[in-house]
Amino acid sequence: MDIEPLKQAALAEFKAAPDLAALDQVKGAWIGPHGKFTALMKQLGALPKEERPAAGKLINQAKTELDAAISERRAELELKAALPKEATDFTLPGRRRPLGKLHPLTQVTEDIVRSFRKIGFAVADGPEVEDEYHCFDALNTPADHPARDLQDTFYLQTRERLLLRSHTSTVQIRAMEKQRPPVRIIAPGRVYRRDNPDATHNPTFHQIEGLYVDRKVTVGDLKGTVEFVFKELLGEETRIRFRPHYFSYTEPSFEIDFSSPLTRKMGKEWLEIAGCGMVHPRVFEQVGYDPEEWTGWAFGFGIERVAMIRYNITDVRLFYENDVRFLRQF
Ligand code: DAH
């Protein structure tokens, strides 16, 4: 009994099956209940007794080979069926899957940056680990000013008395050191203060600084710019007002209040939102700008505060806990 030609014929047909349905059909034709190979096995009983063991062994080996060939072809055909029917065009634009969202503070920061970009401001950056010169001295802050106190500012235990910047005003100095006027920058970033966390305080938070230096810049320019940005950010009905204040790096200095349906929702007509003023001549002198030639304004405000007003959030700590039940709402 020569099973080899039969086996080879079966193997060739399995290999040639063009798809899974064809493979099933060929499989049935050979090793199904009425298959050609099955018939061979049935003939075994007709063989003389002494030939049966050897023939049986051969048939079983062949059967194992056929089963393996079927599995192999099936795997090939399944892979083929899973592949796209048409060639993939790798030059097509990607489809972005919305895997998550931006943090509300990032959203607010990006909105503020977008508004300032429209009117020609560039984003500037500076280090969070600063020196006293950029955080205080260059900003005309006297050595005995309370903000410099150990109780208010985090100092690093290094010989150069480095600190964690307590405001983004440091970036004003760094930007002016790097370039000649005109300057039009905003600087969003993280700042640090020695506060105990509560509903409205956290030892680290975010500010955005603005600086504009050119010839004949006025308080009117400052007011117009702030009004434009806050209307974009908090709605067309937003109004702003300036109140006299004191900062060592501006003269005159103001605090900015704003009023809108959002403030009324919080039970107040006016809410304080930012500090600002006309850059002090001593600050210009520190960076080598001639105060007779150059004028400018600067402002700074807290990003958390804006986000809290915008989204009616009453506890600042929610921003830092990364609880998805909170984050999903934005
Ligand atoms: N640095 C101030 C603060 O942290 C905010 C500020 C006030 C920034 C007046 C300025 C400014 O640039 O001119 O409270």
Tab-separated table of C-alpha atoms and ligand atoms in Angstrom:
chain	number	residue	atom	x	y	z
A	1	MET	CA	0.000	0.000	0.000
A	2	ASP	CA	1.708	3.186	-1.229
A	3	ILE	CA	0.272	6.242	0.531
A	4	GLU	CA	3.039	8.664	-0.414
A	5	PRO	CA	1.531	9.900	-3.760
A	6	LEU	CA	-1.846	10.371	-2.086
A	7	LYS	CA	-0.271	12.334	0.769
A	8	GLN	CA	1.708	14.565	-1.615
A	9	ALA	CA	-1.434	15.308	-3.606
A	10	ALA	CA	-3.290	16.253	-0.393
A	11	LEU	CA	-0.449	18.491	0.814
A	12	ALA	CA	-0.347	20.297	-2.562
A	13	GLU	CA	-4.072	20.991	-2.436
A	14	PHE	CA	-3.909	22.328	1.148
A	15	LYS	CA	-1.082	24.685	0.183
A	16	ALA	CA	-2.970	25.927	-2.855
A	17	ALA	CA	-6.245	26.702	-1.031
A	18	PRO	CA	-6.887	30.389	-1.837
A	19	ASP	CA	-9.013	31.200	1.219
A	20	LEU	CA	-10.380	29.756	4.452
A	21	ALA	CA	-13.595	28.443	2.881
A	22	ALA	CA	-11.610	26.630	0.173
A	23	LEU	CA	-9.312	25.164	2.808
A	24	ASP	CA	-12.254	23.748	4.756
A	25	GLN	CA	-13.583	22.190	1.587
A	26	VAL	CA	-10.279	20.560	0.632
A	27	LYS	CA	-9.850	19.365	4.183
A	28	GLY	CA	-13.253	17.619	4.038
A	29	ALA	CA	-12.420	16.061	0.677
A	30	TRP	CA	-9.346	14.385	2.179
A	31	ILE	CA	-9.848	13.719	5.836
A	32	GLY	CA	-13.585	14.258	6.310
A	33	PRO	CA	-15.839	11.213	7.013
A	34	HIS	CA	-16.060	10.497	3.267
A	35	GLY	CA	-12.561	11.797	2.432
A	36	LYS	CA	-10.036	10.016	0.277
A	37	PHE	CA	-7.591	9.606	3.114
A	38	THR	CA	-10.265	8.371	5.468
A	39	ALA	CA	-11.172	5.710	2.920
A	40	LEU	CA	-7.551	4.571	2.937
A	41	MET	CA	-7.656	4.112	6.686
A	42	LYS	CA	-10.792	2.037	6.321
A	43	GLN	CA	-8.949	-0.278	3.895
A	44	LEU	CA	-6.562	-1.112	6.696
A	45	GLY	CA	-8.875	-3.807	7.949
A	46	ALA	CA	-8.654	-5.600	4.603
A	47	LEU	CA	-4.861	-5.988	4.816
A	48	PRO	CA	-3.254	-9.242	5.977
A	49	LYS	CA	-2.827	-9.200	9.734
A	50	GLU	CA	0.998	-8.970	9.711
A	51	GLU	CA	0.993	-5.906	7.416
A	52	ARG	CA	-1.489	-3.937	9.499
A	53	PRO	CA	0.838	-2.487	12.183
A	54	ALA	CA	3.361	-1.073	9.694
A	55	ALA	CA	0.660	0.301	7.401
A	56	GLY	CA	-1.214	1.767	10.365
A	57	LYS	CA	1.897	3.558	11.541
A	58	LEU	CA	2.524	5.041	8.099
A	59	ILE	CA	-1.041	6.223	7.805
A	60	ASN	CA	-0.946	7.844	11.255
A	61	GLN	CA	2.293	9.662	10.442
A	62	ALA	CA	0.816	10.909	7.188
A	63	LYS	CA	-2.333	12.030	9.037
A	64	THR	CA	-0.230	14.029	11.498
A	65	GLU	CA	1.584	15.695	8.602
A	66	LEU	CA	-1.686	16.582	6.903
A	67	ASP	CA	-3.119	18.090	10.118
A	68	ALA	CA	0.020	20.201	10.552
A	69	ALA	CA	-0.151	21.389	6.930
A	70	ILE	CA	-3.786	22.406	7.396
A	71	SER	CA	-3.000	24.405	10.571
A	72	GLU	CA	-0.112	26.140	8.883
A	73	ARG	CA	-2.194	27.106	5.840
A	74	ARG	CA	-5.052	28.221	8.090
A	75	ALA	CA	-2.738	30.581	10.010
A	76	GLU	CA	-1.473	32.054	6.722
A	77	LEU	CA	-4.981	32.568	5.394
A	78	GLU	CA	-6.239	34.089	8.664
A	79	LEU	CA	-3.409	36.610	8.607
A	80	LYS	CA	-4.192	37.426	4.989
A	81	ALA	CA	-7.883	37.901	5.835
A	82	ALA	CA	-6.971	40.308	8.658
A	83	LEU	CA	-4.885	42.552	6.432
A	84	PRO	CA	-6.519	45.536	4.707
A	85	LYS	CA	-7.845	44.694	1.246
A	86	GLU	CA	-6.377	47.831	-0.271
A	87	ALA	CA	-2.818	49.053	-0.047
A	88	THR	CA	-2.251	51.407	2.926
A	89	ASP	CA	-1.502	55.042	2.045
A	90	PHE	CA	0.957	56.133	4.698
A	91	THR	CA	0.877	59.730	3.459
A	92	LEU	CA	-2.740	60.255	4.604
A	93	PRO	CA	-3.134	62.595	7.603
A	94	GLY	CA	-3.439	60.830	10.951
A	95	ARG	CA	-6.689	60.529	12.804
A	96	ARG	CA	-6.287	61.769	16.364
A	97	ARG	CA	-7.979	59.540	18.865
A	98	PRO	CA	-9.266	61.581	21.816
A	99	LEU	CA	-7.375	59.641	24.453
A	100	GLY	CA	-7.670	62.372	27.068
A	101	LYS	CA	-8.014	66.088	27.622
A	102	LEU	CA	-5.807	68.979	28.539
A	103	HIS	CA	-5.751	69.958	32.208
A	104	PRO	CA	-8.040	72.966	32.868
A	105	LEU	CA	-5.011	75.087	33.836
A	106	THR	CA	-3.338	74.203	30.530
A	107	GLN	CA	-6.531	75.093	28.660
A	108	VAL	CA	-6.747	78.494	30.331
A	109	THR	CA	-3.026	79.152	29.776
A	110	GLU	CA	-3.332	78.264	26.096
A	111	ASP	CA	-6.351	80.553	25.720
A	112	ILE	CA	-4.477	83.462	27.292
A	113	VAL	CA	-1.404	82.817	25.128
A	114	ARG	CA	-3.600	82.628	22.006
A	115	SER	CA	-5.125	86.053	22.760
A	116	PHE	CA	-1.726	87.677	23.270
A	117	ARG	CA	-0.297	86.068	20.134
A	118	LYS	CA	-3.009	87.794	18.122
A	119	ILE	CA	-1.612	91.152	19.169
A	120	GLY	CA	2.032	90.328	18.579
A	121	PHE	CA	3.291	88.917	21.878
A	122	ALA	CA	5.807	86.061	21.999
A	123	VAL	CA	6.101	83.488	24.779
A	124	ALA	CA	9.202	83.788	26.980
A	125	ASP	CA	10.513	81.428	29.605
A	126	GLY	CA	12.837	81.431	32.591
A	127	PRO	CA	14.090	79.031	35.263
A	128	GLU	CA	12.038	78.072	38.314
A	129	VAL	CA	15.210	77.850	40.398
A	130	GLU	CA	16.333	81.477	40.434
A	131	ASP	CA	18.798	83.771	42.105
A	132	GLU	CA	17.918	86.690	44.359
A	133	TYR	CA	19.097	89.145	41.732
A	134	HIS	CA	16.457	88.179	39.122
A	135	CYS	CA	13.689	87.602	41.658
A	136	PHE	CA	14.197	90.758	43.750
A	137	ASP	CA	17.227	93.043	43.267
A	138	ALA	CA	16.804	93.674	39.546
A	139	LEU	CA	13.122	94.337	40.244
A	140	ASN	CA	14.073	97.150	42.619
A	141	THR	CA	12.926	95.197	45.678
A	142	PRO	CA	14.850	96.379	48.755
A	143	ALA	CA	16.851	93.911	50.849
A	144	ASP	CA	14.451	94.234	53.795
A	145	HIS	CA	11.254	93.713	51.788
A	146	PRO	CA	8.976	91.126	53.477
A	147	ALA	CA	8.567	89.107	50.245
A	148	ARG	CA	12.268	88.199	50.549
A	149	ASP	CA	11.707	86.768	53.985
A	150	LEU	CA	12.465	83.118	54.693
A	151	GLN	CA	8.883	82.857	55.789
A	152	ASP	CA	7.571	83.743	52.340
A	153	THR	CA	10.110	82.400	49.873
A	154	PHE	CA	11.686	78.959	49.533
A	155	TYR	CA	15.478	79.258	49.638
A	156	LEU	CA	17.714	76.402	48.551
A	157	GLN	CA	20.528	75.385	50.841
A	158	THR	CA	23.219	76.383	48.390
A	159	ARG	CA	26.061	78.857	48.806
A	160	GLU	CA	24.719	81.197	46.106
A	161	ARG	CA	21.408	81.537	47.977
A	162	LEU	CA	19.263	80.209	45.137
A	163	LEU	CA	15.507	80.206	45.564
A	164	LEU	CA	12.302	78.977	43.965
A	165	ARG	CA	10.917	81.968	42.110
A	166	SER	CA	7.999	83.548	43.935
A	167	HIS	CA	6.664	85.259	40.814
A	168	THR	CA	7.131	85.216	37.039
A	169	SER	CA	8.399	88.826	37.100
A	170	THR	CA	11.866	87.226	36.967
A	171	VAL	CA	11.236	86.530	33.291
A	172	GLN	CA	10.869	90.259	32.579
A	173	ILE	CA	14.484	90.717	33.647
A	174	ARG	CA	15.745	87.666	31.778
A	175	ALA	CA	13.940	88.723	28.587
A	176	MET	CA	15.331	92.275	28.721
A	177	GLU	CA	18.847	90.993	29.411
A	178	LYS	CA	18.646	88.956	26.244
A	179	GLN	CA	17.249	91.502	23.778
A	180	ARG	CA	17.062	95.166	22.905
A	181	PRO	CA	13.675	96.942	22.791
A	182	PRO	CA	11.021	96.731	21.520
A	183	VAL	CA	9.925	93.836	23.728
A	184	ARG	CA	6.539	92.160	23.651
A	185	ILE	CA	6.448	88.985	25.717
A	186	ILE	CA	4.228	86.952	27.954
A	187	ALA	CA	5.615	84.342	30.312
A	188	PRO	CA	3.372	81.665	31.801
A	189	GLY	CA	4.970	79.520	34.471
A	190	ARG	CA	5.072	77.908	37.863
A	191	VAL	CA	5.860	79.910	40.999
A	192	TYR	CA	6.402	78.973	44.659
A	193	ARG	CA	5.453	80.560	47.967
A	194	ARG	CA	5.563	79.364	51.526
A	195	ASP	CA	1.839	79.086	52.059
A	196	ASN	CA	-0.107	76.401	53.856
A	197	PRO	CA	-2.551	74.814	51.438
A	198	ASP	CA	-6.196	75.793	51.837
A	199	ALA	CA	-9.103	76.539	49.505
A	200	THR	CA	-7.349	79.572	48.004
A	201	HIS	CA	-3.631	78.917	48.622
A	202	ASN	CA	-1.086	76.338	47.529
A	203	PRO	CA	2.718	76.393	47.918
A	204	THR	CA	3.043	76.242	44.144
A	205	PHE	CA	0.750	77.795	41.553
A	206	HIS	CA	0.950	79.439	38.148
A	207	GLN	CA	1.238	82.996	36.958
A	208	ILE	CA	1.376	84.754	33.656
A	209	GLU	CA	3.606	87.754	33.210
A	210	GLY	CA	3.368	90.351	30.469
A	211	LEU	CA	5.923	92.947	29.397
A	212	TYR	CA	5.761	95.552	26.677
A	213	VAL	CA	8.633	97.967	26.056
A	214	ASP	CA	8.807	100.498	23.251
A	215	ARG	CA	8.936	104.249	22.729
A	216	LYS	CA	6.074	106.330	24.178
A	217	VAL	CA	4.131	103.442	25.704
A	218	THR	CA	1.286	104.666	27.953
A	219	VAL	CA	-1.067	103.452	30.690
A	220	GLY	CA	-3.741	103.680	27.984
A	221	ASP	CA	-1.926	100.954	26.015
A	222	LEU	CA	-1.843	98.813	29.140
A	223	LYS	CA	-5.530	99.283	29.834
A	224	GLY	CA	-6.537	98.599	26.231
A	225	THR	CA	-4.459	95.437	26.080
A	226	VAL	CA	-5.732	94.055	29.386
A	227	GLU	CA	-9.303	94.831	28.382
A	228	PHE	CA	-8.916	93.082	25.029
A	229	VAL	CA	-7.464	89.936	26.583
A	230	PHE	CA	-9.934	89.691	29.456
A	231	LYS	CA	-12.893	90.162	27.147
A	232	GLU	CA	-11.602	87.309	25.006
A	233	LEU	CA	-11.025	85.173	28.056
A	234	LEU	CA	-14.075	85.886	30.186
A	235	GLY	CA	-16.648	87.245	27.744
A	236	GLU	CA	-17.569	90.435	25.864
A	237	GLU	CA	-19.426	91.858	28.876
A	238	THR	CA	-16.274	91.962	30.977
A	239	ARG	CA	-15.284	95.392	32.312
A	240	ILE	CA	-12.023	96.263	34.030
A	241	ARG	CA	-10.900	99.011	36.372
A	242	PHE	CA	-7.511	100.087	37.701
A	243	ARG	CA	-6.914	100.875	41.378
A	244	PRO	CA	-3.702	102.574	42.559
A	245	HIS	CA	-1.308	100.154	44.262
A	246	TYR	CA	2.391	99.710	45.005
A	247	PHE	CA	4.961	97.429	43.364
A	248	SER	CA	8.680	98.193	43.538
A	249	TYR	CA	9.195	97.468	39.838
A	250	THR	CA	6.464	99.729	38.445
A	251	GLU	CA	5.572	103.394	38.846
A	252	PRO	CA	2.713	104.138	38.799
A	253	SER	CA	1.368	100.748	39.901
A	254	PHE	CA	-2.183	99.419	39.859
A	255	GLU	CA	-4.301	96.497	40.794
A	256	ILE	CA	-6.765	95.379	38.151
A	257	ASP	CA	-10.331	94.470	39.087
A	258	PHE	CA	-12.819	93.054	36.658
A	259	SER	CA	-16.572	92.762	36.617
A	260	SER	CA	-18.711	90.365	34.571
A	261	PRO	CA	-21.652	87.977	34.891
A	262	LEU	CA	-19.068	85.536	36.313
A	263	THR	CA	-18.155	87.826	39.215
A	264	ARG	CA	-21.823	88.450	39.942
A	265	LYS	CA	-22.334	84.682	40.041
A	266	MET	CA	-19.735	84.647	42.806
A	267	GLY	CA	-21.696	87.334	44.658
A	268	LYS	CA	-19.299	90.206	43.842
A	269	GLU	CA	-19.463	93.091	41.416
A	270	TRP	CA	-15.666	93.501	41.236
A	271	LEU	CA	-12.935	90.902	41.718
A	272	GLU	CA	-9.246	91.660	41.980
A	273	ILE	CA	-7.368	89.814	39.262
A	274	ALA	CA	-3.897	91.237	38.522
A	275	GLY	CA	-1.092	93.616	39.398
A	276	CYS	CA	0.422	95.924	36.817
A	277	GLY	CA	2.081	99.246	36.148
A	278	MET	CA	4.568	101.251	34.113
A	279	VAL	CA	8.066	99.717	34.287
A	280	HIS	CA	10.165	101.551	36.897
A	281	PRO	CA	13.163	103.501	35.492
A	282	ARG	CA	15.467	101.636	37.909
A	283	VAL	CA	14.432	98.306	36.362
A	284	PHE	CA	15.368	99.645	32.915
A	285	GLU	CA	18.711	100.830	34.280
A	286	GLN	CA	19.415	97.334	35.682
A	287	VAL	CA	19.085	95.755	32.233
A	288	GLY	CA	20.895	98.546	30.414
A	289	TYR	CA	17.889	100.200	28.765
A	290	ASP	CA	17.934	104.016	28.767
A	291	PRO	CA	14.799	105.082	30.742
A	292	GLU	CA	14.808	108.419	28.888
A	293	GLU	CA	14.345	106.583	25.616
A	294	TRP	CA	12.249	103.557	26.563
A	295	THR	CA	8.917	103.200	28.301
A	296	GLY	CA	6.890	100.120	29.074
A	297	TRP	CA	4.265	98.377	31.070
A	298	ALA	CA	4.123	95.037	32.854
A	299	PHE	CA	1.501	92.954	34.569
A	300	GLY	CA	1.200	89.634	36.354
A	301	PHE	CA	-1.698	87.493	37.427
A	302	GLY	CA	-2.521	84.050	38.745
A	303	ILE	CA	-3.740	81.450	36.277
A	304	GLU	CA	-5.528	79.381	38.928
A	305	ARG	CA	-7.564	82.412	39.915
A	306	VAL	CA	-8.739	82.994	36.358
A	307	ALA	CA	-9.582	79.296	35.940
A	308	MET	CA	-11.499	79.266	39.240
A	309	ILE	CA	-13.603	82.231	38.186
A	310	ARG	CA	-14.154	80.912	34.693
A	311	TYR	CA	-15.289	77.442	35.814
A	312	ASN	CA	-16.767	78.449	39.183
A	313	ILE	CA	-14.310	76.324	41.204
A	314	THR	CA	-14.133	77.064	44.918
A	315	ASP	CA	-11.098	75.018	46.010
A	316	VAL	CA	-7.722	75.523	44.332
A	317	ARG	CA	-6.435	72.157	45.569
A	318	LEU	CA	-8.720	70.374	43.082
A	319	PHE	CA	-6.291	71.430	40.334
A	320	TYR	CA	-3.455	69.411	41.815
A	321	GLU	CA	-5.168	66.233	42.979
A	322	ASN	CA	-5.599	64.810	39.474
A	323	ASP	CA	-8.898	63.187	40.359
A	324	VAL	CA	-10.356	62.153	37.005
A	325	ARG	CA	-13.895	62.863	38.226
A	326	PHE	CA	-12.823	66.511	38.446
A	327	LEU	CA	-10.658	66.587	35.318
A	328	ARG	CA	-13.289	64.963	33.066
A	329	GLN	CA	-15.537	67.990	33.493
A	330	PHE	CA	-13.390	70.264	31.334
B	1	DAH	N1	4.692	89.965	40.640
B	1	DAH	C1	3.406	90.377	41.163
B	1	DAH	C2	2.861	89.302	42.088
B	1	DAH	O1	3.366	88.205	42.063
B	1	DAH	C3	2.430	90.632	40.054
B	1	DAH	C4	2.857	91.810	39.243
B	1	DAH	C5	2.516	93.086	39.639
B	1	DAH	C6	3.583	91.628	38.080
B	1	DAH	C7	2.893	94.178	38.883
B	1	DAH	C8	3.974	92.742	37.334
B	1	DAH	C9	3.602	94.016	37.756
B	1	DAH	O2	4.692	92.616	36.224
B	1	DAH	O3	3.980	95.072	36.990
B	1	DAH	O4	1.947	89.557	42.804
